[in-house]
PDB file of C-alpha atoms in Angstrom:
ATOM      1  CA  UNK A   1       1.745-180.023 -80.514  1.00 64.00           C
ATOM      2  CA  UNK A   2       4.147-182.247 -78.581  1.00 59.00           C
ATOM      3  CA  UNK A   3       6.623-179.366 -78.669  1.00 68.00           C
ATOM      4  CA  UNK A   4       4.099-176.960 -77.298  1.00 64.00           C
ATOM      5  CA  UNK A   5       3.297-179.249 -74.388  1.00 68.00           C
ATOM      6  CA  UNK A   6       6.900-179.966 -73.756  1.00 64.00           C
ATOM      7  CA  UNK A   7       7.564-176.204 -73.810  1.00 60.00           C
ATOM      8  CA  UNK A   8       4.582-175.433 -71.410  1.00 64.00           C
ATOM      9  CA  UNK A   9       5.810-178.299 -69.193  1.00 64.00           C
ATOM     10  CA  UNK A  10       9.353-176.779 -69.059  1.00 60.00           C
ATOM     11  CA  UNK A  11       7.921-173.333 -68.270  1.00 67.00           C
ATOM     12  CA  UNK A  12       5.781-174.739 -65.408  1.00 62.00           C
ATOM     13  CA  UNK A  13       8.741-176.812 -64.111  1.00 59.00           C
ATOM     14  CA  UNK A  14      10.906-173.664 -64.213  1.00 63.00           C
ATOM     15  CA  UNK A  15       8.384-171.695 -62.381  1.00 61.00           C
ATOM     16  CA  UNK A  16       8.191-174.456 -59.702  1.00 55.00           C
ATOM     17  CA  UNK A  17      11.940-174.364 -59.280  1.00 54.00           C
ATOM     18  CA  UNK A  18      11.757-170.604 -59.038  1.00 60.00           C
ATOM     19  CA  UNK A  19       9.077-170.677 -56.349  1.00 56.00           C
ATOM     20  CA  UNK A  20      11.099-173.358 -54.513  1.00 55.00           C
ATOM     21  CA  UNK A  21      14.226-171.281 -54.686  1.00 56.00           C
ATOM     22  CA  UNK A  22      12.320-168.405 -53.178  1.00 62.00           C
ATOM     23  CA  UNK A  23      11.124-170.494 -50.416  1.00 67.00           C
ATOM     24  CA  UNK A  24      14.736-171.707 -49.701  1.00 72.00           C
ATOM     25  CA  UNK A  25      15.983-168.109 -49.915  1.00 81.00           C
ATOM     26  CA  UNK A  26      13.437-167.028 -47.316  1.00 80.00           C
ATOM     27  CA  UNK A  27      14.365-169.990 -45.109  1.00 84.00           C
ATOM     28  CA  UNK A  28      18.173-169.105 -45.451  1.00 87.00           C
ATOM     29  CA  UNK A  29      17.413-165.555 -44.448  1.00 88.00           C
ATOM     30  CA  UNK A  30      15.422-166.658 -41.472  1.00 88.00           C
ATOM     31  CA  UNK A  31      18.265-169.058 -40.407  1.00 91.00           C
ATOM     32  CA  UNK A  32      20.818-166.140 -40.799  1.00 94.00           C
ATOM     33  CA  UNK A  33      18.554-163.855 -38.806  1.00 93.00           C
ATOM     34  CA  UNK A  34      18.064-166.475 -36.128  1.00 94.00           C
ATOM     35  CA  UNK A  35      21.819-167.226 -36.005  1.00 95.00           C
ATOM     36  CA  UNK A  36      22.738-163.507 -35.597  1.00 95.00           C
ATOM     37  CA  UNK A  37      20.147-163.231 -32.741  1.00 95.00           C
ATOM     38  CA  UNK A  38      21.599-166.344 -31.026  1.00 95.00           C
ATOM     39  CA  UNK A  39      25.086-165.027 -31.288  1.00 96.00           C
ATOM     40  CA  UNK A  40      24.161-161.641 -29.751  1.00 96.00           C
ATOM     41  CA  UNK A  41      22.299-163.446 -26.886  1.00 96.00           C
ATOM     42  CA  UNK A  42      25.135-165.708 -26.387  1.00 96.00           C
ATOM     43  CA  UNK A  43      27.583-162.840 -26.134  1.00 96.00           C
ATOM     44  CA  UNK A  44      25.305-161.052 -23.763  1.00 96.00           C
ATOM     45  CA  UNK A  45      25.014-164.179 -21.578  1.00 97.00           C
ATOM     46  CA  UNK A  46      28.704-164.609 -21.592  1.00 97.00           C
ATOM     47  CA  UNK A  47      29.199-160.988 -20.464  1.00 97.00           C
ATOM     48  CA  UNK A  48      26.544-161.432 -17.784  1.00 97.00           C
ATOM     49  CA  UNK A  49      28.261-164.584 -16.452  1.00 97.00           C
ATOM     50  CA  UNK A  50      31.559-162.807 -16.242  1.00 97.00           C
ATOM     51  CA  UNK A  51      30.098-159.688 -14.527  1.00 98.00           C
ATOM     52  CA  UNK A  52      28.373-162.112 -12.019  1.00 97.00           C
ATOM     53  CA  UNK A  53      31.749-163.772 -11.404  1.00 97.00           C
ATOM     54  CA  UNK A  54      33.434-160.463 -10.782  1.00 97.00           C
ATOM     55  CA  UNK A  55      30.647-159.343  -8.545  1.00 98.00           C
ATOM     56  CA  UNK A  56      30.938-162.559  -6.536  1.00 97.00           C
ATOM     57  CA  UNK A  57      34.719-162.002  -6.089  1.00 97.00           C
ATOM     58  CA  UNK A  58      34.176-158.411  -4.985  1.00 97.00           C
ATOM     59  CA  UNK A  59      31.442-159.616  -2.561  1.00 98.00           C
ATOM     60  CA  UNK A  60      33.885-162.196  -1.006  1.00 97.00           C
ATOM     61  CA  UNK A  61      36.549-159.510  -0.802  1.00 97.00           C
ATOM     62  CA  UNK A  62      34.217-157.147   0.986  1.00 97.00           C
ATOM     63  CA  UNK A  63      33.053-159.839   3.353  1.00 97.00           C
ATOM     64  CA  UNK A  64      36.572-160.374   4.415  1.00 97.00           C
ATOM     65  CA  UNK A  65      37.117-156.728   4.754  1.00 97.00           C
ATOM     66  CA  UNK A  66      33.991-156.371   6.808  1.00 97.00           C
ATOM     67  CA  UNK A  67      35.000-159.255   9.194  1.00 97.00           C
ATOM     68  CA  UNK A  68      38.422-157.798   9.593  1.00 97.00           C
ATOM     69  CA  UNK A  69      36.974-154.296  10.466  1.00 97.00           C
ATOM     70  CA  UNK A  70      34.425-155.937  12.861  1.00 97.00           C
ATOM     71  CA  UNK A  71      37.320-157.627  14.641  1.00 97.00           C
ATOM     72  CA  UNK A  72      39.263-154.205  14.661  1.00 97.00           C
ATOM     73  CA  UNK A  73      36.173-152.499  16.095  1.00 97.00           C
ATOM     74  CA  UNK A  74      35.702-155.153  18.819  1.00 96.00           C
ATOM     75  CA  UNK A  75      39.264-154.797  19.775  1.00 97.00           C
ATOM     76  CA  UNK A  76      39.149-151.019  19.922  1.00 97.00           C
ATOM     77  CA  UNK A  77      35.930-151.164  21.986  1.00 96.00           C
ATOM     78  CA  UNK A  78      37.858-153.391  24.548  1.00 97.00           C
ATOM     79  CA  UNK A  79      40.639-150.831  24.601  1.00 97.00           C
ATOM     80  CA  UNK A  80      38.196-148.141  25.051  1.00 97.00           C
ATOM     81  CA  UNK A  81      36.593-149.828  28.033  1.00 97.00           C
ATOM     82  CA  UNK A  82      40.207-150.353  29.628  1.00 97.00           C
ATOM     83  CA  UNK A  83      41.062-146.721  29.031  1.00 97.00           C
ATOM     84  CA  UNK A  84      37.791-145.630  30.582  1.00 96.00           C
ATOM     85  CA  UNK A  85      38.434-147.829  33.585  1.00 96.00           C
ATOM     86  CA  UNK A  86      41.952-146.293  34.079  1.00 97.00           C
ATOM     87  CA  UNK A  87      40.411-142.758  33.609  1.00 97.00           C
ATOM     88  CA  UNK A  88      37.715-143.468  36.160  1.00 94.00           C
ATOM     89  CA  UNK A  89      40.360-144.888  38.639  1.00 94.00           C
ATOM     90  CA  UNK A  90      42.586-141.850  38.136  1.00 94.00           C
ATOM     91  CA  UNK A  91      39.743-139.460  38.534  1.00 94.00           C
ATOM     92  CA  UNK A  92      38.725-141.159  41.802  1.00 94.00           C
ATOM     93  CA  UNK A  93      42.282-140.928  43.031  1.00 92.00           C
ATOM     94  CA  UNK A  94      42.420-137.182  42.233  1.00 92.00           C
ATOM     95  CA  UNK A  95      39.040-136.728  43.929  1.00 90.00           C
ATOM     96  CA  UNK A  96      40.224-138.421  46.983  1.00 88.00           C
ATOM     97  CA  UNK A  97      43.508-136.295  46.957  1.00 87.00           C
ATOM     98  CA  UNK A  98      41.434-133.163  46.956  1.00 88.00           C
ATOM     99  CA  UNK A  99      39.299-134.276  49.784  1.00 84.00           C
ATOM    100  CA  UNK A 100      42.217-134.632  52.106  1.00 74.00           C
TER     101      UNK A 100
END
Protein backbone atom coordinates (compact mmCIF):
# COMPACT_ATOMS: atom_id res chain seq x y z
CA UNK A 1 0.00 0.00 0.00
CA UNK A 2 2.82 2.37 0.86
CA UNK A 3 4.43 1.60 -2.48
CA UNK A 4 1.21 2.38 -4.33
CA UNK A 5 0.88 5.72 -2.55
CA UNK A 6 4.53 6.51 -3.13
CA UNK A 7 4.16 5.61 -6.80
CA UNK A 8 1.03 7.79 -7.10
CA UNK A 9 2.83 10.67 -5.38
CA UNK A 10 5.77 10.36 -7.75
CA UNK A 11 3.42 10.34 -10.74
CA UNK A 12 1.65 13.45 -9.43
CA UNK A 13 4.97 15.14 -8.69
CA UNK A 14 6.23 14.25 -12.18
CA UNK A 15 3.06 15.67 -13.70
CA UNK A 16 3.50 18.87 -11.70
CA UNK A 17 7.08 19.24 -12.93
CA UNK A 18 5.93 18.59 -16.48
CA UNK A 19 3.25 21.30 -16.19
CA UNK A 20 5.79 23.68 -14.64
CA UNK A 21 8.23 22.92 -17.47
CA UNK A 22 5.50 23.72 -20.02
CA UNK A 23 4.82 27.05 -18.30
CA UNK A 24 8.54 27.88 -18.33
CA UNK A 25 8.77 26.91 -21.99
CA UNK A 26 5.84 29.19 -22.84
CA UNK A 27 7.45 32.02 -20.89
CA UNK A 28 10.80 31.41 -22.62
CA UNK A 29 9.10 31.58 -26.00
CA UNK A 30 7.36 34.79 -25.00
CA UNK A 31 10.67 36.32 -23.92
CA UNK A 32 12.36 35.28 -27.18
CA UNK A 33 9.49 36.72 -29.22
CA UNK A 34 9.59 39.97 -27.25
CA UNK A 35 13.39 40.15 -27.59
CA UNK A 36 13.20 39.71 -31.38
CA UNK A 37 10.48 42.37 -31.60
CA UNK A 38 12.57 44.74 -29.46
CA UNK A 39 15.67 44.18 -31.58
CA UNK A 40 13.72 44.89 -34.77
CA UNK A 41 12.26 48.08 -33.33
CA UNK A 42 15.66 49.11 -31.99
CA UNK A 43 17.21 48.65 -35.46
CA UNK A 44 14.35 50.63 -37.03
CA UNK A 45 14.83 53.41 -34.48
CA UNK A 46 18.57 53.53 -35.16
CA UNK A 47 17.92 53.77 -38.91
CA UNK A 48 15.35 56.54 -38.35
CA UNK A 49 17.78 58.53 -36.18
CA UNK A 50 20.50 58.19 -38.82
CA UNK A 51 18.10 59.27 -41.58
CA UNK A 52 16.99 62.26 -39.53
CA UNK A 53 20.63 63.24 -39.05
CA UNK A 54 21.31 62.96 -42.78
CA UNK A 55 18.21 64.99 -43.56
CA UNK A 56 19.27 67.67 -41.09
CA UNK A 57 22.72 67.87 -42.69
CA UNK A 58 21.12 68.14 -46.14
CA UNK A 59 18.79 70.86 -44.86
CA UNK A 60 21.69 72.87 -43.43
CA UNK A 61 23.53 72.50 -46.72
CA UNK A 62 20.47 73.59 -48.70
CA UNK A 63 19.97 76.57 -46.37
CA UNK A 64 23.55 77.70 -47.04
CA UNK A 65 23.06 77.26 -50.77
CA UNK A 66 19.77 79.20 -50.60
CA UNK A 67 21.45 82.07 -48.72
CA UNK A 68 24.27 82.19 -51.29
CA UNK A 69 21.80 82.22 -54.18
CA UNK A 70 19.76 84.96 -52.51
CA UNK A 71 22.90 87.11 -52.21
CA UNK A 72 23.80 86.35 -55.82
CA UNK A 73 20.28 87.29 -56.97
CA UNK A 74 20.40 90.56 -54.98
CA UNK A 75 23.79 91.43 -56.52
CA UNK A 76 22.59 90.65 -60.04
CA UNK A 77 19.49 92.76 -59.35
CA UNK A 78 21.71 95.74 -58.50
CA UNK A 79 23.79 95.13 -61.63
CA UNK A 80 20.57 94.98 -63.67
CA UNK A 81 19.42 98.34 -62.26
CA UNK A 82 22.80 99.93 -63.05
CA UNK A 83 22.76 98.53 -66.59
CA UNK A 84 19.19 99.79 -67.06
CA UNK A 85 20.25 103.25 -65.88
CA UNK A 86 23.17 103.27 -68.37
CA UNK A 87 20.81 102.08 -71.14
CA UNK A 88 18.30 104.83 -70.35
CA UNK A 89 21.09 107.44 -70.31
CA UNK A 90 22.48 106.23 -73.65
CA UNK A 91 18.98 106.12 -75.15
CA UNK A 92 18.32 109.67 -73.97
CA UNK A 93 21.61 110.83 -75.52
CA UNK A 94 20.71 109.14 -78.81
CA UNK A 95 17.25 110.69 -78.81
CA UNK A 96 18.78 114.10 -78.15
CA UNK A 97 21.23 113.63 -81.04
CA UNK A 98 18.42 112.78 -83.40
CA UNK A 99 16.48 115.85 -82.40
CA UNK A 100 19.35 118.18 -83.31
